[in-house]
Every structure is written in C-alpha cells, then in structure tokens.
DNA sequence: TATGAATGAGGATTCATTCAT
DNA sequence: TATGAATGAATCCTCATTCAT
C-alpha cells in the first residue's frame, strides 16, 4: 500500500522538524548531552519515531552536520572566480561571507565541534573537509586571477585563501555570543587585507 | 605526622602525570568519551587515586584547561606594547605566536571545545575569556601606538586585535593535523597585514 | 497509539510486584543494603525497569512507605468515635488494632526506620506523622466522649491516645519476631487500662 | 617500651571522644550515612586513627550500642524488686524510667535502629535483647510481689512487664522531637495503669 | 508507521580498609 | 601510635537501542 502524497509530505515535515531540533541541541549542548529523548520531546514526537527517520544517533548527528552544509555551501560559493574586477568581486564576496557567518551561530558551533573531535566524528568531518577544500580552492582561483591582473600583491594564493577561511572561522569562535551583524561588518576591511589589494 | 619531602614530590609528580594524560585525552576524545578509568589507566594509577588529586571529573577538566593557560599566557603576552619600533615588535610577536600556536595542537583542541560548549563549561570558559580579553587588550595597545607613530594605517585597534586572535585560532582549527611549523610560518605575513603596516 | 488494556494491566501488576519486593527488602535490610539490582532481581525484571516505574531509589522508598499507609490507615481508623457504648467500642477497636499490628511485621519495621531517621527520610516521615496525628486525634475523641459519659476516668484524652499508640508501636518493636497473634491478644487488657475504664 | 600513664590516659580519652561522636552520628544519620571519615573529623583525629581504636566500622558500631548500655542498664535496674510497698516502688521506678527515657533521645534512636535491622546488626541486637529480658524479668518480679501482696490486680506479670517496656520504647519513638521532660512526666500515671494498682 | 516499555552496558563516585612512612 | 595516600568493590543512574503492540 503506497503512502498517499499527504502522508509523504507529513513525514518529510516530521523529519525536518526532528533534524532542526537536533541541530539546535547538538550545537547548544554537544553530542553527549543531547539525548534522543530530548530531541524527540522538542520535536513533539515519541523517541521511537526518531529511529524511524534516522537509523541511530550517529546518523542523526551526521545529517545534522551534513544536510545544512548543502544549503550553506551554495551560498558560500556564490561568487564569480572569473570576475573581471577582482577586488570588487572579493569585496562583495567577503561582505556576503561575513554576513552569512554572523548568522550561522548555531550551525557553526556544530562545525567547530566536529573539527575539534574529528577522530570521533570522522564521517561528518570528511564532508566538512571536502567542502573546505572546494571553498578554499575557488577563493584561491579568484585571488590568483587578481594577482595576474596586477590588482593584488603577489603572494601564495592558497595560503591567502586558508588565512581567509581561518579568519572567518576564528571570528565565529571568538564572537560566540555576538549575533550583532553590525559588529561583524567591521571585519570586512581586515579580511580584505589578507588578499593584499593594491592601493588600499 | 607530616609527609616527607620525597612523598610530597612523588605526589606532585603523580598529579602532574594524571593532568597531562587528562589533557591529552580530553583534547583527543572530548569530555564525555574521556572516562576517569581511562585517564587513571593511562597514568598508571588506580581510578580511585584520580579522586585523591581532583575532586571530580569536572574539576579535572577545569584544571586541564586552566593550568596550562597560566604557562601559555606568559609566553603569549611576552611582547612589549611600548616598543619603539612597532612594526618590528609586531613582526617578532606574530612570529612567536605562530610558532606557539603551531605547537599547541592538543591544548587548543581543548580550548576550542570549551568555547564551543561554553554553556556546559562555564567556569573554564570564563578563565579563557578573561585571558582572551587581556591578550587582545595588550595587542590593541601596541597597534594603537603604531598608529599614533604613523607606522600603521589608522583603523580600529581593538578590531584589529580581535581579527588577529581570530586568525590565530582559526588557523589552529583549520590546520588540525598540521604540526608542520614550516607551513605555519608562511602565515606570518598574512597576519601582519591585519595590522595595516605602511609600505609593505 | 495508546497502550492496550492488557498492557496497562500488566504494567500495573509489574509495578505492584516491584513495590512489594521493595517493601520486603527495605524492611528486612534497610534502605542502604537494599539495592535496586536486588529488588529488580527479586521482582523478575531488569533493573532498568525499576526506573521505568519509580523515578529513583528515594521515590521507590517513598512509595514503599506511603502506599501501604493508605490501606492500613483505613483499617486503623475503622471505629466509631461517636459510639454510644464507649468502652465496648474501645475494646473492639483495641482488639482490631492489636490484630492489625500483629500482622504488620514487615511494614512496621519500615515505619520504625523512617521514624528513626526522620532527618534522612523527611518526606515519608511527614506522611507518617500526619497519619499519626489523625489517628491519635480520632482515638482522643472517643476517649473524651467516654469520659463525658462517665464510663472512663477523667484524664487528658490526648495523652491517653498518645500512650496507646506508643504502646502499639512499642509492642511491635519489642515483639519483633513474634507473629504469633495469640500472644498479641494478651495485650488487649493492658491497652484498655490506658483509657481508665471504670469498674474493671 | 611501655606507655606512660599520661599516654594511656590520652589514648583512653581519644577513644572516648571517637565513640561519643560515633554514637551521635550513628544515631542521627544511621549506619551507612555515617562514614569513618566524618567521625574522625568530628573527633579531631585522622581517620586512620579510628582504626587504631576500633577494628573496623562494625566494631565501632557495636561499641556505640553496647558500651552506653552498661551505664544505662545500671540506672534502669536501680529499683528494689523486693520492696515492701510495691506500688510506691513502682511509682518511683516509673518516674525514674520516664526521666531516663526522656533524656536518652540520641542513644535510643540507635537502639531502635538495631532492633529494626536486627538481622543486619545481630551482635549488638543480642546484647540489647539480653538486657531487655533482664529488665523485664526484674520488673516482672516486682509486679508478681505486688500481686501476691494484693496491691495489684492479678494479671500475667510478664505481659505487664512487656507492655510497660513497650510503652517506654513506643513513647521514645513517637515523641522523637520532644526533649521536654515536663511532657514526659504526664505519662507516669498511664504507665502505672499497666500494672493494675488497686484503688487508683 | 508510531509508541514507549524493557534492557543492560557503561560511568561517576563513595568509602571501608590497607599499609608505607 | 598517627597519618593519609592508594585501592577497587559496590552502587545509582543514564540512555541508546530493540521490539512487541
């Protein structure tokens, strides 16, 4: 007996709710202090149901880390590594990234944990690491282009990209309780400096 | 009957061993996956003995975070915020910091965890936060001086300091498995850029 | 999906079994020497299940003390404080009480422990104390009535009631291993004396 | 090297202090919640020293129960079972007993526990039981004499004695927090009734 | 599919007791 | 004799996971 469309919809919705609550709680209280029972309660389902949608706690954690990544990845990679005016594109990119990071508080807490315990969380870490490489790579390309055009001082573009992503994650770690995006914006010029724009 | 000096020494040594093992394991496997039994075994003592030296697991964790801080704090603050040649002092400072951070792998993993779950680890977090403020403050002073002397471009010195400490921590997070200090050194010029040195 | 009636019945039965075993063991071996594991084993359930029915050991103890009280209270208060023939009613009451106390061995051991450590067992003690006051009060009323009617010598009715309940509990303490109800019956006339019946 | 008298005195004193503290704490908090460490601390000695004076915790408990008994036994048996005026002697005895029991709060809490868990505390219980039999026996003799003299109504003297000791212990249990000896005195006439004095 | 009772492995902690100093 | 560090058995409790309904 196939499920009706309405039923499929309802189930999707339920899965979504559980995942959102899980992200919230994993980020806030960590893996161990987040119990399946608490997630279930916060989601308004029985804890048995959590196992209907996620094989086990590790899978739930994996999904909590990896699924948002797909969304955020797109936003973070939304810049043109072939742009003509490299510096302008970089500035647009940095501004967008800063804005995204300032609003990511919950999710990035999760990311930091995964990185911190990458032995324990090998699988989600692999995904994050893969994205990080893609991310750095694309930024590196843009930087390289800017250097070739003479708009940026010549330095190792990959290191510049790594310094840049490190600054982003470091700010997120340090400004733990500062959702105030105005303050975040102040860091745009500092981030730009890492790329060595000429005449600034 | 007071303990003999030899006794006292032996106890100090034992406490030290336990703490070192605890730091290692907390950093590697996190708070929850580090059991007292494992720490005891790694330290070559019975688990009951751990409780002789540390009131409970939370206190052990606290000590693991806070005691090394006292040592590292001194190293990290070892620069002159009144130096005449600001840029030279900054470069020396940055080089030293990069070196220190490159060797901190274990301890900084711990730090990242504490920051990530600062709700859970409120007390050690408070200590880290206090140090961070001192650290940023002293760097900010040096930057301010450089700006007054005209050696640095004028920007908000506190934000510069925050960007700098963020870069350091972000590098540590991103370069999780890179104890290679040669690679770390490459980041010195990028860090310097955050302070806006003129004519570089 | 609500539980079926049969399920609910089974659970009630299981809870009952656990509680009975707990009463038995708490009475026999005391709070500390009664482990959850032993109670579980005696009840034929896993020890995890005990926590399904009782929040923790203290709650189990509380239930073990308070739930039987509801039953016994009714039996003990089953006399008429407005009876016409006071002495006859008192004799009936005393006979009933003696019989009840003679059969209470297990439960009263528990009661004695709670009273003995009323600091430690504050909550169950409060319940017992409340019942004791009700019990004494009702007896006192009957005694007062008898005195007004001239059937009993005039003494403080409340002290008489306290002396009576003390005798009951004292007998239970002293005759620890005497379930022999024939012997208990012999104490009826002594108990009656406390009320000062005229012409006996 | 024999110990000096002063040293022997000091040790006796220390043992005494430990025992007093132990009685206090066993009575107040029970066997299990009274730790050797706490007793040692309250006594101003190291917990190792407790083991110098008492073989182990059980022996300490045994001493706490049995040693005071030797003192109290003498007081409780201080009446003349051959007295000419039986009723007067009984009244004197009851008055003395009530007074003693009213002041025994701590010790009798201990006694009640031993009786309550006589399986667990078999050895101290045996001592208490032996004393109880002696105590009842001597009272029984006096009662028997009074009956022979026609001063008391004829009833089973042993049951009367048991009823009497039960009333004493029951009062002690019930009046847990009433050190007020004035109130206790009110129970003298009730206790007397148990012996069936003629013409009262 | 949804529920929640049942299970038991795992872990922090307490504390009597031993024993070296 | 006095001390207190060392030990590890014992116990409460949590929680992921299974499975009958």
Short mmCIF file of N, CA, C and O in Angstrom, two decimals, chain B residues 27-133:
data_model
loop_
_atom_site.label_atom_id
_atom_site.label_comp_id
_atom_site.label_asym_id
_atom_site.label_seq_id
_atom_site.Cartn_x
_atom_site.Cartn_y
_atom_site.Cartn_z
N UNK B 27 41.43 16.38 25.07
CA UNK B 27 41.63 17.04 23.77
C UNK B 27 41.32 16.10 22.62
O UNK B 27 40.69 16.48 21.63
N UNK B 28 41.75 14.88 22.80
CA UNK B 28 41.63 13.91 21.71
C UNK B 28 40.19 13.39 21.57
O UNK B 28 39.67 13.28 20.47
N UNK B 29 39.58 13.06 22.72
CA UNK B 29 38.29 12.36 22.65
C UNK B 29 37.13 13.14 23.25
O UNK B 29 36.00 12.65 23.25
N UNK B 30 37.40 14.30 23.76
CA UNK B 30 36.31 15.09 24.33
C UNK B 30 36.00 14.71 25.76
O UNK B 30 36.46 13.68 26.26
N UNK B 31 35.22 15.53 26.38
CA UNK B 31 34.90 15.36 27.79
C UNK B 31 34.22 14.03 28.07
O UNK B 31 34.62 13.28 28.95
N UNK B 32 33.21 13.73 27.32
CA UNK B 32 32.39 12.56 27.64
C UNK B 32 33.06 11.24 27.32
O UNK B 32 32.87 10.27 28.05
N UNK B 33 33.80 11.21 26.24
CA UNK B 33 34.44 9.95 25.90
C UNK B 33 35.75 9.74 26.66
O UNK B 33 36.42 8.74 26.48
N UNK B 34 36.11 10.70 27.47
CA UNK B 34 37.25 10.52 28.35
C UNK B 34 36.74 10.07 29.71
O UNK B 34 36.12 10.83 30.42
N UNK B 35 36.97 8.83 30.04
CA UNK B 35 36.49 8.35 31.34
C UNK B 35 37.63 8.42 32.36
O UNK B 35 38.80 8.35 32.01
N UNK B 36 37.21 8.57 33.57
CA UNK B 36 38.18 8.62 34.66
C UNK B 36 39.02 7.35 34.66
O UNK B 36 40.24 7.38 34.87
N UNK B 37 38.37 6.25 34.39
CA UNK B 37 39.08 4.97 34.38
C UNK B 37 40.20 4.99 33.35
O UNK B 37 41.32 4.52 33.61
N UNK B 38 39.92 5.52 32.17
CA UNK B 38 40.94 5.57 31.12
C UNK B 38 42.09 6.48 31.51
O UNK B 38 43.26 6.15 31.29
N UNK B 39 41.76 7.63 32.07
CA UNK B 39 42.81 8.55 32.50
C UNK B 39 43.69 7.87 33.55
O UNK B 39 44.92 7.95 33.50
N UNK B 40 43.03 7.20 34.48
CA UNK B 40 43.78 6.52 35.54
C UNK B 40 44.72 5.47 34.95
O UNK B 40 45.90 5.41 35.30
N UNK B 41 44.18 4.70 34.05
CA UNK B 41 44.98 3.64 33.45
C UNK B 41 46.18 4.24 32.71
O UNK B 41 47.32 3.78 32.88
N UNK B 42 45.91 5.25 31.92
CA UNK B 42 47.00 5.88 31.17
C UNK B 42 48.04 6.49 32.11
O UNK B 42 49.21 6.60 31.76
N UNK B 43 47.61 6.87 33.30
CA UNK B 43 48.53 7.49 34.25
C UNK B 43 49.18 6.45 35.16
O UNK B 43 50.02 6.80 36.01
N UNK B 44 48.75 5.23 35.03
CA UNK B 44 49.34 4.19 35.86
C UNK B 44 48.92 4.25 37.32
O UNK B 44 49.65 3.84 38.21
N UNK B 45 47.72 4.76 37.57
CA UNK B 45 47.22 4.77 38.96
C UNK B 45 45.83 4.14 38.97
O UNK B 45 45.21 3.98 37.93
N UNK B 46 45.38 3.80 40.13
CA UNK B 46 44.02 3.28 40.23
C UNK B 46 43.06 4.45 40.05
O UNK B 46 43.40 5.59 40.34
N UNK B 47 41.85 4.15 39.59
CA UNK B 47 40.96 5.29 39.33
C UNK B 47 40.56 5.98 40.63
O UNK B 47 40.22 7.17 40.62
N UNK B 48 40.63 5.24 41.72
CA UNK B 48 40.35 5.90 42.99
C UNK B 48 41.32 7.04 43.26
O UNK B 48 40.97 8.06 43.85
N UNK B 49 42.53 6.85 42.80
CA UNK B 49 43.56 7.87 43.05
C UNK B 49 43.28 9.18 42.33
O UNK B 49 43.67 10.25 42.79
N UNK B 50 42.65 9.07 41.20
CA UNK B 50 42.33 10.31 40.49
C UNK B 50 41.51 11.21 41.41
O UNK B 50 41.71 12.43 41.43
N UNK B 51 40.65 10.59 42.18
CA UNK B 51 39.81 11.38 43.08
C UNK B 51 40.58 11.89 44.29
O UNK B 51 40.10 12.73 45.03
N UNK B 52 41.74 11.35 44.50
CA UNK B 52 42.60 11.90 45.56
C UNK B 52 43.14 13.26 45.12
O UNK B 52 43.32 14.16 45.93
N UNK B 53 43.37 13.38 43.84
CA UNK B 53 44.02 14.60 43.35
C UNK B 53 43.05 15.62 42.76
O UNK B 53 43.36 16.80 42.73
N UNK B 54 41.92 15.13 42.30
CA UNK B 54 40.92 16.04 41.72
C UNK B 54 39.55 15.66 42.24
O UNK B 54 39.17 14.50 42.18
N UNK B 55 38.86 16.65 42.72
CA UNK B 55 37.60 16.39 43.41
C UNK B 55 36.64 15.55 42.58
O UNK B 55 36.04 14.61 43.07
N UNK B 56 36.51 15.89 41.34
CA UNK B 56 35.63 15.12 40.46
C UNK B 56 36.02 15.41 39.01
O UNK B 56 36.97 16.15 38.74
N UNK B 57 35.30 14.82 38.11
CA UNK B 57 35.67 14.91 36.71
C UNK B 57 35.65 16.37 36.21
O UNK B 57 36.52 16.78 35.44
N UNK B 58 34.68 17.10 36.66
CA UNK B 58 34.60 18.49 36.25
C UNK B 58 35.82 19.30 36.69
O UNK B 58 36.33 20.13 35.95
N UNK B 59 36.24 19.02 37.91
CA UNK B 59 37.42 19.73 38.41
C UNK B 59 38.67 19.34 37.64
O UNK B 59 39.55 20.15 37.39
N UNK B 60 38.73 18.09 37.27
CA UNK B 60 39.87 17.62 36.48
C UNK B 60 39.89 18.35 35.13
O UNK B 60 40.94 18.82 34.67
N UNK B 61 38.72 18.46 34.54
CA UNK B 61 38.63 19.15 33.26
C UNK B 61 39.02 20.63 33.42
O UNK B 61 39.77 21.18 32.63
N UNK B 62 38.50 21.20 34.48
CA UNK B 62 38.83 22.61 34.76
C UNK B 62 40.35 22.79 34.86
O UNK B 62 40.93 23.69 34.24
N UNK B 63 40.97 21.92 35.63
CA UNK B 63 42.43 22.01 35.79
C UNK B 63 43.13 21.80 34.45
O UNK B 63 44.12 22.47 34.15
N UNK B 64 42.60 20.90 33.65
CA UNK B 64 43.22 20.60 32.36
C UNK B 64 43.18 21.82 31.44
O UNK B 64 44.06 22.03 30.62
N UNK B 65 42.16 22.62 31.60
CA UNK B 65 42.03 23.81 30.75
C UNK B 65 42.81 24.98 31.34
O UNK B 65 43.51 25.70 30.63
N UNK B 66 42.70 25.15 32.63
CA UNK B 66 43.18 26.38 33.24
C UNK B 66 44.67 26.35 33.60
O UNK B 66 45.37 27.34 33.45
N UNK B 67 45.16 25.21 34.03
CA UNK B 67 46.55 25.19 34.46
C UNK B 67 47.55 25.44 33.33
O UNK B 67 48.49 26.22 33.50
N UNK B 68 47.36 24.81 32.17
CA UNK B 68 48.30 25.14 31.09
C UNK B 68 48.18 26.60 30.67
O UNK B 68 49.17 27.21 30.25
N UNK B 69 47.00 27.14 30.83
CA UNK B 69 46.78 28.53 30.44
C UNK B 69 47.78 29.46 31.13
O UNK B 69 48.31 30.40 30.52
N UNK B 70 48.03 29.17 32.40
CA UNK B 70 48.95 30.03 33.15
C UNK B 70 50.33 30.07 32.48
O UNK B 70 50.98 31.11 32.42
N UNK B 71 50.75 28.91 31.99
CA UNK B 71 52.05 28.85 31.33
C UNK B 71 52.00 29.55 29.97
O UNK B 71 52.81 30.42 29.67
N UNK B 72 51.03 29.16 29.18
CA UNK B 72 50.95 29.69 27.82
C UNK B 72 50.69 31.19 27.83
O UNK B 72 51.17 31.93 26.96
N UNK B 73 49.90 31.63 28.78
CA UNK B 73 49.56 33.06 28.85
C UNK B 73 50.84 33.88 28.90
O UNK B 73 50.99 34.89 28.19
N UNK B 74 51.75 33.42 29.71
CA UNK B 74 53.01 34.16 29.87
C UNK B 74 53.75 34.25 28.54
O UNK B 74 54.23 35.32 28.15
N UNK B 75 53.82 33.14 27.86
CA UNK B 75 54.51 33.14 26.57
C UNK B 75 53.81 34.06 25.57
O UNK B 75 54.47 34.79 24.81
N UNK B 76 52.49 34.00 25.57
CA UNK B 76 51.76 34.76 24.56
C UNK B 76 51.80 36.27 24.83
O UNK B 76 51.69 37.08 23.91
N UNK B 77 51.95 36.60 26.11
CA UNK B 77 51.98 38.03 26.45
C UNK B 77 53.41 38.59 26.47
O UNK B 77 53.62 39.75 26.84
N UNK B 78 54.33 37.76 26.04
CA UNK B 78 55.74 38.17 26.10
C UNK B 78 56.14 39.05 24.90
O UNK B 78 56.91 38.65 24.03
N UNK B 79 55.58 40.24 24.88
CA UNK B 79 55.99 41.24 23.88
C UNK B 79 55.82 42.60 24.52
O UNK B 79 55.12 42.73 25.54
N UNK B 80 56.44 43.59 23.92
CA UNK B 80 56.48 44.91 24.56
C UNK B 80 55.49 45.87 23.89
O UNK B 80 55.69 46.28 22.76
N UNK B 81 54.44 46.21 24.60
CA UNK B 81 53.41 47.05 23.98
C UNK B 81 53.85 48.51 23.91
O UNK B 81 53.12 49.37 23.44
N UNK B 82 55.06 48.76 24.39
CA UNK B 82 55.60 50.12 24.33
C UNK B 82 56.83 50.23 23.44
O UNK B 82 57.55 51.23 23.48
N UNK B 83 57.03 49.18 22.67
CA UNK B 83 58.25 49.14 21.84
C UNK B 83 58.33 50.36 20.93
O UNK B 83 57.31 50.88 20.47
N UNK B 84 59.56 50.77 20.70
CA UNK B 84 59.74 51.94 19.81
C UNK B 84 59.37 51.60 18.38
O UNK B 84 58.54 52.24 17.76
N UNK B 85 60.00 50.55 17.89
CA UNK B 85 59.73 50.16 16.50
C UNK B 85 58.54 49.19 16.49
O UNK B 85 58.68 47.99 16.59
N UNK B 86 57.37 49.76 16.35
CA UNK B 86 56.15 48.96 16.49
C UNK B 86 56.09 47.82 15.49
O UNK B 86 55.77 46.68 15.84
N UNK B 87 56.38 48.12 14.26
CA UNK B 87 56.25 47.09 13.23
C UNK B 87 57.20 45.93 13.51
O UNK B 87 56.81 44.76 13.39
N UNK B 88 58.42 46.26 13.89
CA UNK B 88 59.38 45.20 14.20
C UNK B 88 58.88 44.36 15.38
O UNK B 88 58.95 43.12 15.36
N UNK B 89 58.36 45.04 16.38
CA UNK B 89 57.86 44.32 17.55
C UNK B 89 56.67 43.43 17.16
O UNK B 89 56.56 42.30 17.61
N UNK B 90 55.81 43.99 16.33
CA UNK B 90 54.66 43.20 15.88
C UNK B 90 55.12 41.94 15.14
O UNK B 90 54.62 40.85 15.36
N UNK B 91 56.10 42.15 14.26
CA UNK B 91 56.55 41.01 13.49
C UNK B 91 57.16 39.93 14.40
O UNK B 91 56.90 38.74 14.24
N UNK B 92 57.92 40.40 15.35
CA UNK B 92 58.50 39.44 16.31
C UNK B 92 57.38 38.71 17.06
O UNK B 92 57.42 37.49 17.24
N UNK B 93 56.42 39.51 17.48
CA UNK B 93 55.30 38.94 18.22
C UNK B 93 54.54 37.91 17.37
O UNK B 93 54.29 36.78 17.82
N UNK B 94 54.21 38.31 16.18
CA UNK B 94 53.43 37.41 15.31
C UNK B 94 54.21 36.12 15.07
O UNK B 94 53.66 35.01 15.15
N UNK B 95 55.49 36.26 14.81
CA UNK B 95 56.31 35.07 14.57
C UNK B 95 56.30 34.14 15.78
O UNK B 95 56.14 32.92 15.64
N UNK B 96 56.42 34.75 16.94
CA UNK B 96 56.39 33.94 18.17
C UNK B 96 55.02 33.27 18.34
O UNK B 96 54.93 32.08 18.64
N UNK B 97 53.98 34.05 18.15
CA UNK B 97 52.63 33.49 18.33
C UNK B 97 52.37 32.34 17.37
O UNK B 97 51.81 31.30 17.75
N UNK B 98 52.74 32.54 16.14
CA UNK B 98 52.51 31.49 15.14
C UNK B 98 53.23 30.21 15.56
O UNK B 98 52.69 29.11 15.48
N UNK B 99 54.44 30.41 16.05
CA UNK B 99 55.22 29.26 16.50
C UNK B 99 54.53 28.55 17.67
O UNK B 99 54.41 27.32 17.70
N UNK B 100 54.10 29.36 18.60
CA UNK B 100 53.42 28.80 19.77
C UNK B 100 52.16 28.04 19.35
O UNK B 100 51.93 26.90 19.74
N UNK B 101 51.36 28.71 18.54
CA UNK B 101 50.10 28.07 18.13
C UNK B 101 50.35 26.80 17.32
O UNK B 101 49.58 25.85 17.41
N UNK B 102 51.41 26.81 16.55
CA UNK B 102 51.66 25.60 15.75
C UNK B 102 51.98 24.41 16.65
O UNK B 102 51.72 23.27 16.30
N UNK B 103 52.49 24.70 17.85
CA UNK B 103 52.87 23.60 18.74
C UNK B 103 51.80 23.26 19.77
O UNK B 103 51.95 22.35 20.57
N UNK B 104 50.73 24.02 19.74
CA UNK B 104 49.69 23.89 20.76
C UNK B 104 48.62 22.89 20.43
O UNK B 104 47.58 22.90 21.06
N UNK B 105 48.83 22.10 19.42
CA UNK B 105 47.71 21.37 18.86
C UNK B 105 46.78 20.80 19.92
O UNK B 105 45.59 21.07 19.93
N UNK B 106 47.34 20.02 20.81
CA UNK B 106 46.50 19.35 21.79
C UNK B 106 45.72 20.34 22.64
O UNK B 106 44.49 20.27 22.74
N UNK B 107 46.45 21.24 23.24
CA UNK B 107 45.78 22.15 24.17
C UNK B 107 44.70 22.98 23.48
O UNK B 107 43.62 23.19 24.03
N UNK B 108 44.97 23.43 22.28
CA UNK B 108 43.99 24.29 21.64
C UNK B 108 42.73 23.55 21.22
O UNK B 108 41.66 24.13 21.11
N UNK B 109 42.88 22.27 21.02
CA UNK B 109 41.67 21.49 20.75
C UNK B 109 40.74 21.58 21.96
O UNK B 109 39.52 21.73 21.83
N UNK B 110 41.36 21.50 23.11
CA UNK B 110 40.61 21.63 24.35
C UNK B 110 39.93 23.00 24.42
O UNK B 110 38.75 23.13 24.75
N UNK B 111 40.71 24.01 24.10
CA UNK B 111 40.19 25.38 24.14
C UNK B 111 38.99 25.53 23.22
O UNK B 111 37.96 26.10 23.60
N UNK B 112 39.11 24.98 22.04
CA UNK B 112 38.01 25.10 21.09
C UNK B 112 36.75 24.44 21.62
O UNK B 112 35.64 24.96 21.49
N UNK B 113 36.93 23.30 22.26
CA UNK B 113 35.77 22.63 22.84
C UNK B 113 35.10 23.47 23.92
O UNK B 113 33.88 23.57 23.99
N UNK B 114 35.91 24.05 24.74
CA UNK B 114 35.35 24.86 25.83
C UNK B 114 34.56 26.03 25.25
O UNK B 114 33.46 26.33 25.71
N UNK B 115 35.13 26.64 24.24
CA UNK B 115 34.42 27.77 23.63
C UNK B 115 33.14 27.28 22.96
O UNK B 115 32.08 27.88 23.10
N UNK B 116 33.25 26.16 22.28
CA UNK B 116 32.08 25.61 21.58
C UNK B 116 30.93 25.31 22.52
O UNK B 116 29.78 25.58 22.21
N UNK B 117 31.23 24.75 23.66
CA UNK B 117 30.17 24.44 24.64
C UNK B 117 30.31 25.33 25.85
O UNK B 117 30.29 24.84 26.98
N UNK B 118 30.41 26.60 25.65
CA UNK B 118 30.68 27.44 26.81
C UNK B 118 29.55 27.44 27.82
O UNK B 118 29.74 27.81 28.96
N UNK B 119 28.36 26.98 27.42
CA UNK B 119 27.29 26.84 28.42
C UNK B 119 27.66 25.73 29.40
O UNK B 119 27.53 25.88 30.61
N UNK B 120 28.07 24.65 28.82
CA UNK B 120 28.38 23.47 29.63
C UNK B 120 29.62 23.69 30.49
O UNK B 120 29.69 23.24 31.63
N UNK B 121 30.60 24.37 29.90
CA UNK B 121 31.88 24.54 30.59
C UNK B 121 32.07 25.99 31.02
O UNK B 121 33.08 26.63 30.69
N UNK B 122 31.12 26.47 31.76
CA UNK B 122 31.07 27.90 32.07
C UNK B 122 32.33 28.38 32.80
O UNK B 122 32.87 29.44 32.47
N UNK B 123 32.80 27.60 33.75
CA UNK B 123 33.91 28.08 34.55
C UNK B 123 35.24 28.14 33.79
O UNK B 123 35.90 29.18 33.79
N UNK B 124 35.62 27.05 33.15
CA UNK B 124 36.86 27.21 32.37
C UNK B 124 36.70 28.26 31.26
O UNK B 124 37.66 28.97 30.96
N UNK B 125 35.51 28.35 30.71
CA UNK B 125 35.31 29.35 29.67
C UNK B 125 35.58 30.76 30.19
O UNK B 125 36.20 31.59 29.52
N UNK B 126 35.09 31.00 31.39
CA UNK B 126 35.28 32.34 31.97
C UNK B 126 36.77 32.68 32.05
O UNK B 126 37.18 33.81 31.77
N UNK B 127 37.57 31.68 32.41
CA UNK B 127 39.01 31.92 32.51
C UNK B 127 39.62 32.20 31.14
O UNK B 127 40.46 33.10 30.98
N UNK B 128 39.20 31.40 30.18
CA UNK B 128 39.73 31.60 28.83
C UNK B 128 39.33 32.97 28.30
O UNK B 128 40.14 33.68 27.68
N UNK B 129 38.11 33.31 28.55
CA UNK B 129 37.60 34.58 28.06
C UNK B 129 38.36 35.75 28.69
O UNK B 129 38.72 36.72 28.01
N UNK B 130 38.61 35.62 29.97
CA UNK B 130 39.36 36.67 30.66
C UNK B 130 40.75 36.82 30.04
O UNK B 130 41.22 37.93 29.77
N UNK B 131 41.38 35.69 29.79
CA UNK B 131 42.71 35.78 29.18
C UNK B 131 42.63 36.39 27.78
O UNK B 131 43.45 37.24 27.40
N UNK B 132 41.63 35.95 27.05
CA UNK B 132 41.49 36.47 25.69
C UNK B 132 41.37 38.01 25.70
O UNK B 132 41.96 38.70 24.87
N UNK B 133 40.63 38.50 26.66
CA UNK B 133 40.47 39.95 26.74
C UNK B 133 41.79 40.64 27.08
O UNK B 133 42.13 41.67 26.49
#
